[in-house]
XYZ file of C-alpha atoms in Angstrom:
427
model
C 0.228 79.542 -132.473
C -0.892 76.041 -133.336
C 1.150 72.858 -133.440
C -0.208 69.632 -134.845
C 0.781 66.084 -134.148
C -0.511 62.725 -135.347
C -2.876 60.336 -133.621
C -3.932 57.066 -135.216
C -7.547 57.066 -136.445
C -9.737 54.048 -135.621
C -10.770 53.007 -139.132
C -9.017 51.829 -142.266
C -10.871 52.046 -145.584
C -10.559 49.470 -148.342
C -11.426 50.115 -151.955
C -10.172 50.453 -155.507
C -7.864 52.976 -157.153
C -9.168 53.664 -160.660
C -7.485 56.857 -161.860
C -6.374 55.665 -165.297
C -9.453 53.514 -165.848
C -11.724 56.455 -165.019
C -9.932 58.696 -167.492
C -10.416 56.153 -170.275
C -14.067 55.714 -169.275
C -14.697 59.457 -169.529
C -12.538 60.140 -172.593
C -13.537 57.222 -174.794
C -16.995 56.605 -173.388
C -18.313 60.109 -172.815
C -16.223 62.274 -175.119
C -14.471 64.322 -172.437
C -11.438 66.084 -173.916
C -8.847 66.213 -171.145
C -6.236 67.657 -173.493
C -8.541 70.657 -173.727
C -8.749 70.820 -169.923
C -4.946 70.844 -169.762
C -4.644 73.439 -172.530
C -7.091 75.695 -170.705
C -4.935 75.455 -167.565
C -1.829 76.396 -169.561
C -3.576 79.342 -171.224
C -4.747 80.578 -167.850
C -1.158 80.351 -166.611
C 0.083 82.279 -169.660
C -2.431 85.036 -168.982
C -1.297 85.187 -165.372
C 2.433 85.397 -166.111
C 2.271 87.528 -169.273
C 5.714 88.283 -170.718
C 7.357 86.309 -167.913
C 5.857 83.033 -169.173
C 8.503 80.575 -170.356
C 7.537 77.628 -172.567
C 10.602 75.765 -171.297
C 9.068 75.599 -167.815
C 6.207 73.391 -169.013
C 8.341 70.295 -168.475
C 8.926 71.236 -164.838
C 5.268 72.133 -164.344
C 3.917 68.980 -166.023
C 3.050 67.209 -162.717
C 0.987 70.182 -161.580
C -0.811 70.284 -164.937
C -1.650 66.600 -164.605
C -2.967 67.149 -161.077
C -5.388 69.766 -162.436
C -6.634 67.270 -165.018
C -7.068 64.416 -162.520
C -9.001 66.633 -160.099
C -11.490 67.302 -162.902
C -12.349 63.577 -163.174
C -14.637 63.886 -160.134
C -16.541 66.756 -161.712
C -17.045 65.024 -165.064
C -18.035 61.727 -163.463
C -20.559 63.564 -161.268
C -22.063 65.035 -164.432
C -22.353 61.578 -166.035
C -23.890 60.228 -162.838
C -26.445 63.006 -162.629
C -27.872 62.007 -166.017
C -28.457 58.378 -164.922
C -31.669 56.810 -163.630
C -32.236 56.932 -159.861
C -31.590 53.213 -159.295
C -28.305 53.446 -161.233
C -27.162 56.545 -159.358
C -27.381 54.768 -156.002
C -24.649 52.331 -157.064
C -22.404 55.072 -158.441
C -20.210 56.421 -155.676
C -18.505 59.639 -156.766
C -14.807 58.767 -156.447
C -12.860 60.075 -153.486
C -9.357 61.326 -154.032
C -6.084 61.029 -152.192
C -2.838 62.890 -152.593
C 0.719 61.804 -152.823
C 3.733 63.659 -154.132
C 6.701 62.714 -156.245
C 9.804 64.927 -156.262
C 7.834 67.740 -154.683
C 4.965 67.697 -157.181
C 1.402 66.731 -156.236
C 0.115 63.400 -157.471
C -3.634 62.789 -157.216
C -5.467 59.473 -157.401
C -9.149 58.571 -157.714
C -10.461 55.945 -155.297
C -13.821 54.210 -154.753
C -14.138 53.064 -151.105
C -15.872 49.713 -150.665
C -15.301 48.736 -147.025
C -14.133 49.873 -143.585
C -12.298 47.995 -140.846
C -11.341 48.900 -137.292
C -7.608 49.395 -137.139
C -6.031 46.950 -134.738
C -8.617 44.235 -135.379
C -6.660 43.334 -138.488
C -2.940 43.806 -139.031
C -2.015 46.480 -141.552
C -0.150 43.894 -143.640
C -3.320 41.809 -143.839
C -5.383 44.804 -144.951
C -3.116 45.312 -147.946
C -4.382 42.067 -149.449
C -7.802 41.857 -147.821
C -10.607 41.859 -150.360
C -13.686 40.226 -148.902
C -16.938 39.370 -150.663
C -18.572 42.659 -149.672
C -15.779 44.718 -151.274
C -16.097 42.704 -154.478
C -19.872 43.001 -154.477
C -19.740 46.783 -154.083
C -17.145 47.365 -156.805
C -18.866 44.986 -159.219
C -22.140 46.876 -158.743
C -20.285 50.143 -159.334
C -18.667 48.806 -162.518
C -21.939 47.402 -163.868
C -23.852 50.625 -163.177
C -21.155 52.825 -164.717
C -20.783 50.654 -167.809
C -24.548 50.651 -168.386
C -24.259 54.381 -169.142
C -21.808 53.867 -172.017
C -22.860 53.950 -175.672
C -22.937 50.420 -177.090
C -20.398 51.281 -179.801
C -17.604 52.066 -177.307
C -18.644 49.949 -174.336
C -15.985 47.286 -174.761
C -13.158 49.802 -175.196
C -14.229 52.346 -172.576
C -15.752 50.196 -169.858
C -14.390 49.847 -166.346
C -12.892 46.399 -165.729
C -11.906 44.897 -162.398
C -8.460 43.915 -163.684
C -7.715 47.586 -164.434
C -8.414 48.643 -160.839
C -6.027 48.357 -157.894
C -7.278 47.154 -154.502
C -5.876 49.341 -151.708
C -6.259 50.135 -148.005
C -6.022 53.698 -146.649
C -6.272 55.408 -143.290
C -9.283 57.684 -142.988
C -7.317 60.938 -142.955
C -5.686 60.296 -146.334
C -8.988 60.234 -148.267
C -10.868 63.355 -149.324
C -14.598 62.907 -149.740
C -16.099 64.709 -152.755
C -18.210 67.808 -152.201
C -21.805 66.703 -152.726
C -24.771 68.638 -154.048
C -27.954 68.345 -152.001
C -29.378 65.555 -154.158
C -26.066 63.655 -154.114
C -25.904 63.970 -150.342
C -29.371 62.440 -150.004
C -28.445 59.516 -152.244
C -24.907 58.788 -151.047
C -24.767 59.695 -147.357
C -24.089 58.224 -144.911
C -21.356 56.558 -146.986
C -22.319 53.036 -147.904
C -19.015 51.568 -146.747
C -19.462 53.141 -143.275
C -23.027 52.087 -142.536
C -21.871 49.117 -140.476
C -20.139 51.645 -138.218
C -22.997 54.135 -138.071
C -22.876 54.079 -134.272
C -19.102 54.575 -134.132
C -18.175 58.227 -133.808
C -14.935 59.390 -135.450
C -12.175 60.007 -132.956
C -11.554 63.569 -131.893
C -7.902 64.233 -132.513
C -6.243 66.311 -129.827
C -3.320 68.540 -130.709
C -0.653 70.223 -128.702
C -1.264 73.914 -129.130
C 0.186 77.211 -128.143
C -3.438 78.196 -127.397
C -3.843 75.357 -124.910
C -6.132 72.339 -125.180
C -9.076 74.471 -126.259
C -7.752 75.128 -129.764
C -10.617 75.956 -132.146
C -11.965 73.080 -134.204
C -10.938 74.700 -137.487
C -7.319 74.579 -136.291
C -7.324 70.787 -135.916
C -6.350 68.152 -138.402
C -4.448 64.909 -138.606
C -0.838 64.650 -139.700
C 0.010 61.513 -141.642
C 3.505 60.279 -140.838
C 5.211 58.377 -143.642
C 8.707 56.913 -143.769
C 11.469 59.484 -143.145
C 13.128 61.056 -146.179
C 16.544 59.918 -147.360
C 16.726 57.273 -144.633
C 17.159 59.914 -141.946
C 15.501 59.861 -138.554
C 11.927 61.261 -138.582
C 11.822 65.021 -139.051
C 9.296 67.705 -138.300
C 9.184 70.960 -140.228
C 8.459 74.237 -138.496
C 7.041 77.268 -140.234
C 4.146 79.658 -140.614
C 0.639 79.200 -142.017
C -0.228 82.359 -143.967
C -3.218 81.551 -146.187
C -5.423 84.490 -145.170
C -2.487 86.871 -144.836
C -1.345 86.012 -148.363
C -4.782 86.700 -149.789
C -4.817 90.139 -148.147
C -1.295 90.811 -149.421
C -2.313 89.996 -152.999
C -5.775 91.577 -153.015
C -4.892 94.889 -151.394
C -1.237 95.098 -152.306
C -1.250 93.773 -155.868
C -4.861 94.321 -157.004
C -5.757 90.656 -157.507
C -9.546 90.327 -157.793
C -10.485 86.952 -156.321
C -14.207 87.689 -156.426
C -13.914 88.006 -160.183
C -11.971 84.743 -160.389
C -14.635 83.008 -158.295
C -17.335 84.323 -160.639
C -15.418 82.974 -163.633
C -15.185 79.519 -161.996
C -18.939 79.506 -161.358
C -19.672 80.534 -164.944
C -17.460 77.734 -166.226
C -19.500 75.242 -164.191
C -22.737 76.718 -165.512
C -21.463 76.116 -169.030
C -20.305 72.587 -168.188
C -23.557 71.502 -166.500
C -25.996 73.378 -168.739
C -29.615 72.828 -167.727
C -28.498 70.557 -164.882
C -26.744 73.417 -163.092
C -28.503 74.393 -159.865
C -27.791 77.732 -158.181
C -28.880 76.220 -154.868
C -25.872 73.896 -154.954
C -23.441 76.798 -154.686
C -23.771 76.783 -150.900
C -22.747 73.129 -150.806
C -19.931 73.704 -153.280
C -18.545 76.706 -151.381
C -15.754 74.742 -149.604
C -14.527 73.376 -152.928
C -14.615 76.844 -154.481
C -12.599 78.181 -151.556
C -10.003 75.409 -151.873
C -9.602 76.113 -155.581
C -9.077 79.808 -154.860
C -6.307 79.022 -152.377
C -4.349 77.238 -155.102
C -4.551 80.489 -157.062
C -2.908 82.451 -154.249
C 0.322 80.571 -154.828
C 0.179 81.167 -158.590
C -0.303 84.889 -158.103
C 2.486 85.079 -155.531
C 4.835 83.413 -158.006
C 4.002 86.059 -160.598
C 4.795 88.782 -158.030
C 8.019 87.044 -157.058
C 9.336 86.598 -160.609
C 9.238 90.364 -161.165
C 11.246 91.126 -158.014
C 14.991 91.939 -157.960
C 17.221 88.867 -157.720
C 18.285 89.637 -154.156
C 14.663 89.804 -153.036
C 13.623 86.643 -154.859
C 16.102 84.512 -152.933
C 14.341 85.374 -149.665
C 10.851 84.727 -151.061
C 10.057 81.055 -150.563
C 7.117 79.949 -152.707
C 4.517 78.670 -150.208
C 4.142 74.953 -149.663
C 0.681 73.386 -149.288
C -0.944 71.000 -146.883
C -4.386 69.448 -147.057
C -7.082 69.037 -144.419
C -10.667 67.844 -144.272
C -13.563 69.766 -142.768
C -16.853 67.846 -142.860
C -15.588 65.916 -145.870
C -14.571 68.969 -147.905
C -11.012 69.524 -148.991
C -9.165 72.302 -147.242
C -5.905 73.700 -148.579
C -3.500 75.759 -146.496
C -0.372 77.641 -147.516
C 2.734 77.334 -145.398
C 6.243 78.823 -145.337
C 8.702 76.279 -143.858
C 11.420 77.926 -141.788
C 13.197 75.034 -140.086
C 13.514 71.264 -139.626
C 14.162 69.346 -136.415
C 14.341 65.784 -135.156
C 11.001 64.434 -133.983
C 12.528 63.943 -130.533
C 13.007 67.705 -130.214
C 9.300 68.195 -130.806
C 8.401 65.530 -128.257
C 10.665 67.173 -125.690
C 8.692 70.416 -125.926
C 11.600 72.371 -127.413
C 9.388 73.636 -130.245
C 6.559 75.033 -128.137
C 7.723 78.486 -129.211
C 9.444 79.444 -132.473
C 13.231 78.977 -132.410
C 15.281 82.096 -133.095
C 16.358 80.799 -136.515
C 12.707 80.389 -137.538
C 11.887 83.923 -136.442
C 14.804 85.264 -138.454
C 13.731 83.308 -141.547
C 10.103 84.466 -141.471
C 11.152 88.044 -140.735
C 13.389 88.024 -143.821
C 10.495 86.649 -145.881
C 8.107 89.346 -144.625
C 10.567 92.212 -145.070
C 11.356 91.256 -148.647
C 7.738 90.562 -149.616
C 6.579 93.850 -148.086
C 9.292 95.740 -149.967
C 7.398 94.903 -153.178
C 4.210 96.656 -152.009
C 3.267 100.196 -153.051
C 4.007 102.599 -150.198
C 0.370 103.736 -150.028
C -0.944 100.273 -149.073
C 2.095 98.769 -147.360
C 0.742 99.104 -143.843
C -2.669 97.641 -144.712
C -1.524 94.870 -147.059
C 1.846 93.963 -145.562
C 2.633 90.663 -143.878
C 2.655 90.835 -140.078
C 3.824 88.106 -137.736
C 0.626 88.309 -135.669
C -1.413 87.363 -138.762
C 0.392 84.032 -139.135
C 0.334 80.803 -137.109
C 3.553 79.072 -136.121
C 3.040 75.345 -136.805
C 4.881 72.042 -136.696
C 4.247 69.355 -139.326
C 5.845 66.080 -140.292
C 8.194 66.610 -143.232
C 6.099 64.479 -145.578
C 2.832 66.270 -144.797
C 3.699 69.540 -146.521
C 3.785 69.559 -150.327
C 6.663 71.349 -152.002
C 5.697 73.508 -154.998
C 6.880 72.333 -158.421
C 9.671 74.726 -159.359
C 10.587 76.160 -162.729
C 14.275 75.896 -163.600
C 15.026 79.430 -162.416
C 13.072 78.930 -159.191
C 14.939 75.730 -158.433
C 18.301 77.463 -158.838
C 17.251 80.344 -156.577
C 15.462 78.377 -153.871
C 17.900 75.442 -153.777
C 17.453 71.741 -154.187
C 17.224 70.331 -151.524
C 14.866 72.850 -149.914
C 16.451 75.539 -147.778
C 14.793 74.464 -144.515
C 16.224 70.925 -144.929
C 19.791 71.889 -145.842
C 21.177 71.235 -142.369
C 19.943 67.644 -142.578
C 20.640 66.725 -146.180
C 23.885 68.550 -146.955
C 26.057 66.298 -144.710
C 24.960 63.175 -146.608
C 26.005 64.761 -149.883
C 29.578 64.429 -148.858
């Protein structure tokens, strides 16, 4: 049973947010049709939901659709970069990404890091406006190299321009490094903006854990604490991580073939990259493939849930997500929140073991989910408490799923695990 708590990392990264500028660069300059990318995502969703698909839900799901499109910018830019000359490629950093969320929906941004600073040497307020000559030099080289790859006829319209980019500063844990192929790794690592700190080792973040101080490395990550919601005191959310258990539930209990879905994703990349596709890169891309599959678990669980009786659906929370990094690769975990408590309760040690209310909530979830399994596979596929990890996260670290209208009515707004905190302020 793992609990996670924040510790400040030593470095702050400066750079430029270029999400909208990058889309224009790819759409106008390189003919990428992002409407087609979005349409493909919708068609895939229609196939998944079948007769249960509701066109009216597209408005509610629009933020998630947009997140799918923005994530693809990295892939298309990497393809453009791969076709460039060697000296041009060295100046073309594949954009990192960072996540935010608005009204429970994921919001993804593209970011080119250009510098790094030791936190504490400069005040955080100063870093927000800091843009030294090295940052400008790096981004100007990036812009010049990228624009040199544009056809002359569209260069003025499609090109990246400094005034269209936003200078920003981020803590190290909020940025997700792209997954590099072998050739990209040779050209871009160690990261250019970190070379001045090549002798500075990243801090090892310790976490309070039900397993003691020797928690396995894969169970460690950093929690980013933002301002508390609704002006309330800082909250932590308790609940259960169930990523692997959910996959087993869906594969064995509902005949979802994730190996087939993985094969389809690989074939789509083969088609996208053409002759530039390299089978040897699949090993490097494996973490990204795995992360993409995890997002599918939630989609499939929603399709199971929507077919359940109304009384069962109310107990079936759609899993939230949280993001981690493992050697620069994005990791996605699924999480069922079961309670919310003041940060002081966590600090006091009161949440070292699951509170009774949390145990009751997860038991209700498991019982109702398992009731939807065929009797023949219920024991093998069913959720079991020992297959899940009880965890504690800051309230802003876990990402609420975007709900359809029906889901929002059934699962409440505000979220069920926050009702005790938000309901009093509603009068």
